[in-house]
Coordinates of C-alpha atoms and ligand atoms in Angstrom, one line a residue:
X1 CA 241.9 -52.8 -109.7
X2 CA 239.2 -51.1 -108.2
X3 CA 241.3 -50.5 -104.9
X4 CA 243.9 -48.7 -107.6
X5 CA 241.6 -46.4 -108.5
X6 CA 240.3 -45.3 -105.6
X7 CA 243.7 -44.9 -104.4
X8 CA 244.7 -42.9 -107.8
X9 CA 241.6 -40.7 -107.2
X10 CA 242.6 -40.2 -103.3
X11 CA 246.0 -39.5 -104.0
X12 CA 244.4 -37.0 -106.7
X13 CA 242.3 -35.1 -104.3
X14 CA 245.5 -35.0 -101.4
X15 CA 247.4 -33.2 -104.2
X16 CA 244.3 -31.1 -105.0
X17 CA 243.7 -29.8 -101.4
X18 CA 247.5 -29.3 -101.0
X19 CA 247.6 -26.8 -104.0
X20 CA 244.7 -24.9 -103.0
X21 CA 246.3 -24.7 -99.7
X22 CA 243.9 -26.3 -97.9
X23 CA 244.2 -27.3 -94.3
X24 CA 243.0 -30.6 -94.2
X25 CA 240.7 -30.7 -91.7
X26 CA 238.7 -28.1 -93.0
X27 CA 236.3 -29.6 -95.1
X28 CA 234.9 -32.0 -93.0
X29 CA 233.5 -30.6 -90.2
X30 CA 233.3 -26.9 -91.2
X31 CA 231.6 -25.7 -87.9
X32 CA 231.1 -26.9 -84.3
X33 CA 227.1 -25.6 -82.9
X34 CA 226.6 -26.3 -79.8
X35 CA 223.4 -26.8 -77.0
X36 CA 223.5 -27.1 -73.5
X37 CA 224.2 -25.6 -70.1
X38 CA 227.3 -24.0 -68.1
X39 CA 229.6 -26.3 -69.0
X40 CA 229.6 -26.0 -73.5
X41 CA 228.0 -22.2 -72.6
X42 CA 230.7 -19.4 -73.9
X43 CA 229.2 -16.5 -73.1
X44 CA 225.4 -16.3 -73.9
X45 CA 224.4 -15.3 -70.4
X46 CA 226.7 -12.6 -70.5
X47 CA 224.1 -11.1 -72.8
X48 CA 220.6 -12.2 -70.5
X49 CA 219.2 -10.9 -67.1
X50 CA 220.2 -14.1 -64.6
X51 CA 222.2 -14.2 -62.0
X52 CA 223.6 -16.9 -63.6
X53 CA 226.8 -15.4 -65.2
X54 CA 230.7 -15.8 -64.7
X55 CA 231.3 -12.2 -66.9
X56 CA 233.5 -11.1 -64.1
X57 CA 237.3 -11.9 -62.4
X58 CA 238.5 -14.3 -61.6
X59 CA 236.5 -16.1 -64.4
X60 CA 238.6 -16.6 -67.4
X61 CA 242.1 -15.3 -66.0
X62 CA 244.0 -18.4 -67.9
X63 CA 241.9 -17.8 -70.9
X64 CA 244.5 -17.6 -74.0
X65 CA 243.3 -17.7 -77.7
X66 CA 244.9 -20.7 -78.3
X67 CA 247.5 -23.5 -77.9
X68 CA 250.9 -21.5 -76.5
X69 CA 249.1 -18.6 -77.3
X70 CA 250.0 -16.8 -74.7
X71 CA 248.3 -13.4 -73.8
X72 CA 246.4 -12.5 -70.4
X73 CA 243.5 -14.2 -69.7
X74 CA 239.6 -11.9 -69.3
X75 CA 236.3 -13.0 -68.5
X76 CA 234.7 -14.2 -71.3
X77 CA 231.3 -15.7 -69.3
X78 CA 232.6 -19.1 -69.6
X79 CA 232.0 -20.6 -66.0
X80 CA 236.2 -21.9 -66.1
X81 CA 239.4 -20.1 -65.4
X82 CA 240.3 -20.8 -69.0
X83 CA 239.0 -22.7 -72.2
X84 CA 236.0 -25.1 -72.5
X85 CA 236.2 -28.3 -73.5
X86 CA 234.2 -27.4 -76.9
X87 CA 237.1 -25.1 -77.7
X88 CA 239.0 -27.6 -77.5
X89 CA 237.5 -30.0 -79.2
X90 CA 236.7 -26.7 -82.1
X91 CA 240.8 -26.5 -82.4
X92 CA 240.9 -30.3 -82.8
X93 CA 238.8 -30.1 -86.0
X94 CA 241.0 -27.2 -87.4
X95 CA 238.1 -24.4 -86.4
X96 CA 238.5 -21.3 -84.1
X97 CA 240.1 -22.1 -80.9
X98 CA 237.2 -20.2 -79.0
X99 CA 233.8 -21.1 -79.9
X100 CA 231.8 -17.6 -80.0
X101 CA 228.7 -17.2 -78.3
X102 CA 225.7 -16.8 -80.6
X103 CA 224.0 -13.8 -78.4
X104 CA 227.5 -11.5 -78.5
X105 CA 226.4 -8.5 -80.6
X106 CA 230.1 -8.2 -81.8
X107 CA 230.2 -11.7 -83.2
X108 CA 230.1 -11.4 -87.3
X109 CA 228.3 -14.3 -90.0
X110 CA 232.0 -15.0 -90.8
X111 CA 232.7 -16.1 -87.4
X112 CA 229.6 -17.7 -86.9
X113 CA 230.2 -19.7 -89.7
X114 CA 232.5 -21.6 -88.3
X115 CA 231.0 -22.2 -85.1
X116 CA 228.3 -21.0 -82.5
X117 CA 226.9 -21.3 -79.0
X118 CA 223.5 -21.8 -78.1
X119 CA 224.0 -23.2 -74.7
X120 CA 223.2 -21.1 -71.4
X121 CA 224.2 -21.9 -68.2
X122 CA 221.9 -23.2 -65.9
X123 CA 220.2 -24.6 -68.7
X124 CA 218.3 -28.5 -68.3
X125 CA 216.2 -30.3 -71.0
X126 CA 212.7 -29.3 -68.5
X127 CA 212.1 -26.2 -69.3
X128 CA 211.1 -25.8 -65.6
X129 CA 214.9 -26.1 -65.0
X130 CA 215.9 -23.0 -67.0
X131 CA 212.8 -20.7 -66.4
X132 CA 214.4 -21.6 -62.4
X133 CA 217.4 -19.0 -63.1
X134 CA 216.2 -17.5 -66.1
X135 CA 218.3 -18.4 -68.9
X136 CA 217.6 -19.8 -71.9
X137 CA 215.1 -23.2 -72.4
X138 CA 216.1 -25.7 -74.5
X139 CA 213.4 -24.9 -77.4
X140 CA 215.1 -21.0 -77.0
X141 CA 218.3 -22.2 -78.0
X142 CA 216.6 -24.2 -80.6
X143 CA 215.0 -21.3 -81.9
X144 CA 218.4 -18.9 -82.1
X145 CA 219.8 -21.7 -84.2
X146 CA 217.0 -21.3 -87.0
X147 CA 217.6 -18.0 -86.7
X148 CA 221.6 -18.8 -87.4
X149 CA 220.6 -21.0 -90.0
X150 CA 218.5 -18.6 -91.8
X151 CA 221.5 -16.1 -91.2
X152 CA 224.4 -18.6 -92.9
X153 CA 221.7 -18.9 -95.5
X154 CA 221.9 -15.3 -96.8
X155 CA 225.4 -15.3 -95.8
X156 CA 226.2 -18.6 -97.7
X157 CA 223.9 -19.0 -100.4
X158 CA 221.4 -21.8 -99.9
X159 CA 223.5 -24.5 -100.9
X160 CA 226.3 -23.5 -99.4
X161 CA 224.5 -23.2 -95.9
X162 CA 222.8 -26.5 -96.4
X163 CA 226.2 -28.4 -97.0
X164 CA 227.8 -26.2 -93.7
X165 CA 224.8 -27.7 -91.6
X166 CA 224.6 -31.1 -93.1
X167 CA 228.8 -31.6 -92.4
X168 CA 228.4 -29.7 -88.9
X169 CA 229.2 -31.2 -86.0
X170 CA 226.5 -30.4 -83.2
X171 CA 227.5 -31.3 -80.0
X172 CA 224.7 -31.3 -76.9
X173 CA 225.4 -31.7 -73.2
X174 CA 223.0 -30.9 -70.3
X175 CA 221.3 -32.4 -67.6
X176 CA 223.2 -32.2 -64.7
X177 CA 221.2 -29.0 -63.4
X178 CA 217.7 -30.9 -64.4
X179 CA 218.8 -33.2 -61.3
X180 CA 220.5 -31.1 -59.0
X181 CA 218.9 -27.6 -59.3
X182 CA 215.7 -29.1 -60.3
X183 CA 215.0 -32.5 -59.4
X184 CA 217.0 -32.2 -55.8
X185 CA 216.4 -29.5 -55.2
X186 CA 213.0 -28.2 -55.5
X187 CA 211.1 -30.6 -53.1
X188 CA 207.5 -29.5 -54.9
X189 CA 208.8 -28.4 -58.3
X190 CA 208.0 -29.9 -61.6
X191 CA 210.8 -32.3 -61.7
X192 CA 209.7 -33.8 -58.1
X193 CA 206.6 -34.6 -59.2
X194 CA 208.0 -37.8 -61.1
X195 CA 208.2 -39.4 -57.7
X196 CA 211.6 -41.1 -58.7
X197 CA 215.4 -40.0 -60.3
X198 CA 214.1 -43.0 -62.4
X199 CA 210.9 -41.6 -63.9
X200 CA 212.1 -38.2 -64.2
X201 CA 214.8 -39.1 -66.2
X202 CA 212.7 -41.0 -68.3
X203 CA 211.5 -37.7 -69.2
X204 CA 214.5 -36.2 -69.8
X205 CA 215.8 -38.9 -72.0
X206 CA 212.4 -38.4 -74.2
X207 CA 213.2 -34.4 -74.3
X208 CA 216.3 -35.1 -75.5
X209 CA 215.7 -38.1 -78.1
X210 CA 212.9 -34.8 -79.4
X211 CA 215.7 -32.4 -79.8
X212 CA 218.0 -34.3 -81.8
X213 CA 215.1 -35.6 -83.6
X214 CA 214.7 -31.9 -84.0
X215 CA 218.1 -31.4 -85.1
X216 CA 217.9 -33.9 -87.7
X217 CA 215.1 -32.3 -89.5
X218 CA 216.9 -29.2 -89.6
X219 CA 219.8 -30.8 -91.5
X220 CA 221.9 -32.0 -89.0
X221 CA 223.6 -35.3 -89.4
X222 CA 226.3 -35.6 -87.1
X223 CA 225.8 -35.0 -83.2
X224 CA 227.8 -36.0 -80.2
X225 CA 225.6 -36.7 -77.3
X226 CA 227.0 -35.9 -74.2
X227 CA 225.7 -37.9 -71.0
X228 CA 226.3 -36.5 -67.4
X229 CA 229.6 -36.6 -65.2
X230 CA 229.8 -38.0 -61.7
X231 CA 227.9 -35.3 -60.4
X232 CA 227.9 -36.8 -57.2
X233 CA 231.6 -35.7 -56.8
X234 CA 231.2 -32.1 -57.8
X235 CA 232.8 -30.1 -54.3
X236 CA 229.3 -28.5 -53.9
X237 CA 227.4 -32.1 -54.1
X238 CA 230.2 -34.2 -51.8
X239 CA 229.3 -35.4 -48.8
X240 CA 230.9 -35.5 -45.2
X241 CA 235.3 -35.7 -45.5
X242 CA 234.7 -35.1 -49.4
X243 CA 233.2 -38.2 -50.2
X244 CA 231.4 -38.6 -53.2
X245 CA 227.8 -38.5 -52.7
X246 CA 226.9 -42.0 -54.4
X247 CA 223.7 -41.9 -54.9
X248 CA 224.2 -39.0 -57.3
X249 CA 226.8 -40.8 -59.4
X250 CA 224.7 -44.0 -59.6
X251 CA 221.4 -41.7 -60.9
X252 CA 224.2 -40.7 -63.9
X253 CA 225.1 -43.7 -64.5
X254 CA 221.6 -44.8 -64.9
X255 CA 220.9 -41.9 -67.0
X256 CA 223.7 -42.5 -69.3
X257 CA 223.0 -45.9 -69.9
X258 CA 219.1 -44.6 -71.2
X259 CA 220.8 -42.3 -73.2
X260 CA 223.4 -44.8 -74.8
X261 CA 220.0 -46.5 -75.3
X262 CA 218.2 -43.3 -77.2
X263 CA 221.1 -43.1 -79.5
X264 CA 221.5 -46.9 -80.7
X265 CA 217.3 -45.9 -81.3
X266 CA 218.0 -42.7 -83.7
X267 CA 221.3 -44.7 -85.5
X268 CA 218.6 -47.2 -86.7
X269 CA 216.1 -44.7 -87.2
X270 CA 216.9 -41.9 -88.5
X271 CA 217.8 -41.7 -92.5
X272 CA 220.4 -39.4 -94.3
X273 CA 223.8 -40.8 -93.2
X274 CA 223.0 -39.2 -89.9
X275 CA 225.2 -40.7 -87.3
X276 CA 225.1 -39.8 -83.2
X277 CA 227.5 -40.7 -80.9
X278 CA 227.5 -41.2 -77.4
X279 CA 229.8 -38.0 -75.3
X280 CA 230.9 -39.9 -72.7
X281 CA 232.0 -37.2 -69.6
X282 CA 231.9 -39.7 -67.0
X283 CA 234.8 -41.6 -67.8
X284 CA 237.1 -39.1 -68.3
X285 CA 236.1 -36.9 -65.2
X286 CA 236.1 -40.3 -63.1
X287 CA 239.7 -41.0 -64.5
X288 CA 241.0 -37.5 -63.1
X289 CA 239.4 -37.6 -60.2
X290 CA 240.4 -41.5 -59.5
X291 CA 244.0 -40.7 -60.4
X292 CA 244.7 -36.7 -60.4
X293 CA 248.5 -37.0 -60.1
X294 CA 248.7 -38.7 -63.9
X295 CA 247.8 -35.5 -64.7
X296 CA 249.5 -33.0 -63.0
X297 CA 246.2 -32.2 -60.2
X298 CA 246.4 -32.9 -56.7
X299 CA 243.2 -31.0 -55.5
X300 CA 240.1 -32.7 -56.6
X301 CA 237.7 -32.1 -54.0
X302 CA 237.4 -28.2 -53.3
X303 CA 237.3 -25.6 -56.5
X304 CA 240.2 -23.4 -57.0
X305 CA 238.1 -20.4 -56.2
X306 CA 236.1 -18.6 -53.1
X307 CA 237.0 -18.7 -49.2
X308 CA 235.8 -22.3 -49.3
X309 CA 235.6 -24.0 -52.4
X310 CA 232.9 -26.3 -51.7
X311 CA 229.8 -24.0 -52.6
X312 CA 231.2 -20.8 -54.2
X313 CA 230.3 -20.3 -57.8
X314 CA 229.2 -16.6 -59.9
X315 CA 229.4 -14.0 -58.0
X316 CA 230.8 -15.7 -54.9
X317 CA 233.6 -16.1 -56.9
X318 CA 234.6 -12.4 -57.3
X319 CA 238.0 -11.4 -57.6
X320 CA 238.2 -10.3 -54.2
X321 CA 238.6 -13.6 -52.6
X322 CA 241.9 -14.0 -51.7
X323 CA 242.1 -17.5 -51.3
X324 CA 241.5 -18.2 -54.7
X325 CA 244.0 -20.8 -55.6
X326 CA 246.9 -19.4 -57.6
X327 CA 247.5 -22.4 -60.0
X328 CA 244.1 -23.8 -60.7
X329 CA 246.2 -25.9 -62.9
X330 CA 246.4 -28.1 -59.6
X331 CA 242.7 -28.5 -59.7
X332 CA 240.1 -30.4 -61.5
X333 CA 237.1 -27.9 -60.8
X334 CA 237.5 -24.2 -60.7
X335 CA 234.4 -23.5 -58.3
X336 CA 232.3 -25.4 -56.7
X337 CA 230.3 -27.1 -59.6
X338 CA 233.0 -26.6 -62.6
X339 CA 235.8 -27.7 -63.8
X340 CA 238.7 -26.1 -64.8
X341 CA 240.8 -25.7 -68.0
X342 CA 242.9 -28.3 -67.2
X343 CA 239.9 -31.2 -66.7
X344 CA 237.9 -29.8 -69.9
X345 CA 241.2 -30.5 -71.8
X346 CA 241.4 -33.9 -70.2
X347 CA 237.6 -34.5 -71.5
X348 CA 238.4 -32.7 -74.6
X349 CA 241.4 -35.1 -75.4
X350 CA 239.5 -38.3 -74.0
X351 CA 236.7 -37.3 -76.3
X352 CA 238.6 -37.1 -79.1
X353 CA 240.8 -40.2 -78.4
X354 CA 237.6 -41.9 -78.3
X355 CA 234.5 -40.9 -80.2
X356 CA 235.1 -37.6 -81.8
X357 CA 237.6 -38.6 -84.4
X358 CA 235.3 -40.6 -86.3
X359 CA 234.4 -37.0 -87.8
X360 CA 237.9 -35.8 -88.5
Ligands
LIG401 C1 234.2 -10.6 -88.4 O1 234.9 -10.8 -87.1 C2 236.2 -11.2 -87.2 C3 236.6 -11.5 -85.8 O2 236.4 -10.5 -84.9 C4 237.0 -10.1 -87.9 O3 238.4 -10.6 -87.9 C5 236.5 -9.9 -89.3 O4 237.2 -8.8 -89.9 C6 235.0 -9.6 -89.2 N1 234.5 -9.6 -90.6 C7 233.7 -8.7 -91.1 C8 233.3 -8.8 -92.5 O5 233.3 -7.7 -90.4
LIG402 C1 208.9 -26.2 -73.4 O1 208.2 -25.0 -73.6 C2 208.0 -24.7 -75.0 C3 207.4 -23.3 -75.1 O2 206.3 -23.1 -74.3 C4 207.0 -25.8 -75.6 O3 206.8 -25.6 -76.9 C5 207.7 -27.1 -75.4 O4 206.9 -28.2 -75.8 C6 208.1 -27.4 -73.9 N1 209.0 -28.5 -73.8 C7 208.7 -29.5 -73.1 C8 209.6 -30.7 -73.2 O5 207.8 -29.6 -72.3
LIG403 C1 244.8 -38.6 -76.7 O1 245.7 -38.8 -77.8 C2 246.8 -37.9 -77.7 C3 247.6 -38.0 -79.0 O2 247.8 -39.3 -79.3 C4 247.6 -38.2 -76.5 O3 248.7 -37.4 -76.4 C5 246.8 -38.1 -75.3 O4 247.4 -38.6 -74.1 C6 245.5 -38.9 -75.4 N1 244.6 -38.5 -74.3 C7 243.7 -39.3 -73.7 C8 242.9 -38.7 -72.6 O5 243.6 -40.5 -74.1

């Protein structure tokens, strides 16, 4: 009986939503925010003094609005030759297929409503990491999004806003640079001072159980964690003949496994129906680059961009080069540290295959 009703009252709501013309997906995640560092970032440096910025061709010259949207691509200051996997993953849910920056000045509330970018490229969870290029720290990204909130809630009406942030999804992904710009790579820096990859990503871990603890008190209830790809097989990070530099991968692997760790922590901690998942980007990047040809790549070891492809990134990857590839399509990374649209659709997909479409 009871399974009759609730039937009767679903079948009552599907007719509902179909005469108000609703497109189903709509209502339950009504916007996508987003945290982290080159790789979720749409365009926020574009708007910050760093060298760190892709606001120039050949960045973005496959970018189209949209599934067989056609339409000539333009730098947009998303480190790709086309669409992030966030825009992707935005278009799954039903929202905008590009996910606008928060720091664009021509960006409206309505827009914003539906989605918004806090991540900067170059970004880590150590602050030392950003202040290193000058782009945005974690707890400044943290900080525009009150600022949003506040926003939606004029824009909104309290209750309005608090429903928009409470159905969000927020999805978080950094990390990488902590390690290889920081960690790696600054022999006396903050991050070296942890003695091991071990300890420091201790630390990381605990900056990043703070920010979705963080989150949560803001209102957020459902956020996709995102651990770290085989950075060791980034073109810029491989080692002699292209070989993935192991060590690398195995300090991600160890750092995703904390993190996995973190999450089951918050699930049993935190109250309100909140519910984290685990992003993985490891898989899916280590199923491209283990077999390329299932989908449609055969170059996954230089970037599609530069003389070289196996350190230029920014402004070494001006539109002058001319050996730029001419179908990045072929390639899983579009420079020297990231990937291209065709291997943030693969982790898009994989993502929502996977984990994602718990919130659909
Ligand atoms: C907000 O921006 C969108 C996209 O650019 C535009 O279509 C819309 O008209 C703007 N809305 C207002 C109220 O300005
Ligand atoms: C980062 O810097 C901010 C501002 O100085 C500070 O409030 C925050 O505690 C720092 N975060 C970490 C993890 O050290
Ligand atoms: C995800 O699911 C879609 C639709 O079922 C399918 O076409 C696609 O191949 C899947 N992708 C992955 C990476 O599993």
């Amino acid at each position: 009986m009871c399974l009759r009703r609730d039937l009767a009252v679903a079948v009552a709501f599907l007719h509902l939503s179909v005469l108000s013309g609703e497109p189903a997906a709509a209502g339950k995640v009504p916007a996508l925010i987003v945290f982290g560092d080159s790789t979720v970032d749409t365009g926020n440096n574009n708007y910050l003094s760093t060298v760190v910025r892709s606001d120039f061709a050949p960045y973005g010259r496959d970018l189209q609005l949209g599934a067989g949207a056609g339409g000539g691509g333009r730098p947009t200051g998303r480190f790709s030759n086309g669409r992030l996997a966030v825009d992707f993953i935005s278009e799954a849910f039903g929202l905008p297929p590009l996910v606008p920056p928060y720091l664009d000045p021509a960006v409206n509330m309505s827009s914003l409503a539906a989605g918004a970018c806090f991540a900067s490229a170059g970004a880590g969870y150590d602050n030392a990491t950003s202040d290193l290029f000058s782009v945005l720290p974690l707890w400044k990204e943290l900080d525009y999004f009150k600022e949003y909130a506040a926003k939606l809630r004029s824009f909104q009406g309290a209750d309005a806003a608090e429903e928009t942030l409470s159905a969000a999804l927020y999805l978080v992904s950094m990390g990488t640079n902590d390690f290889l710009e920081n960690y790696y790579a600054v022999p006396r820096g903050h991050a070296a001072e942890y003695g091991t990859p071990e300890a420091y990503g201790g630390y990381l871990l605990g900056v990043a159980e703070s920010f979705v603890r963080a989150l949560h008190a803001l209102g957020a209830r459902k956020v996709d964690l995102n651990g770290l790809p085989p950075m060791g097989c980034l073109p810029l990070e491989r080692g002699a003949g292209g070989a993935c530099t192991e060590e690398y991968n195995a300090v991600a692997e160890r750092f995703n496994a904390g993190l996995q760790d973190v999450i089951a922590r918050l699930n049993g901690e935190l109250g309100g129906g909140a519910r984290i998942v685990y992003g993985d980007v490891y898989g899916p990047v280590a199923a491209v680059l283990q077999d390329p040809a299932a989908y449609g790549i055969d170059n996954v070891k230089a970037g599609c961009c530069g003389v070289t492809g196996l350190f230029e990134m920014g402004y070494m990857c001006g539109a002058r080069s001319p050996l730029t590839c001419t179908d990045a399509s072929k390639f899983a990374f579009w420079d020297a540290i990231h990937p291209t649209e065709r291997l943030h659709r693969a982790i898009a997909d994989a993502k929502m295959n996977t984990t994602l479409y718990v919130f659909l």
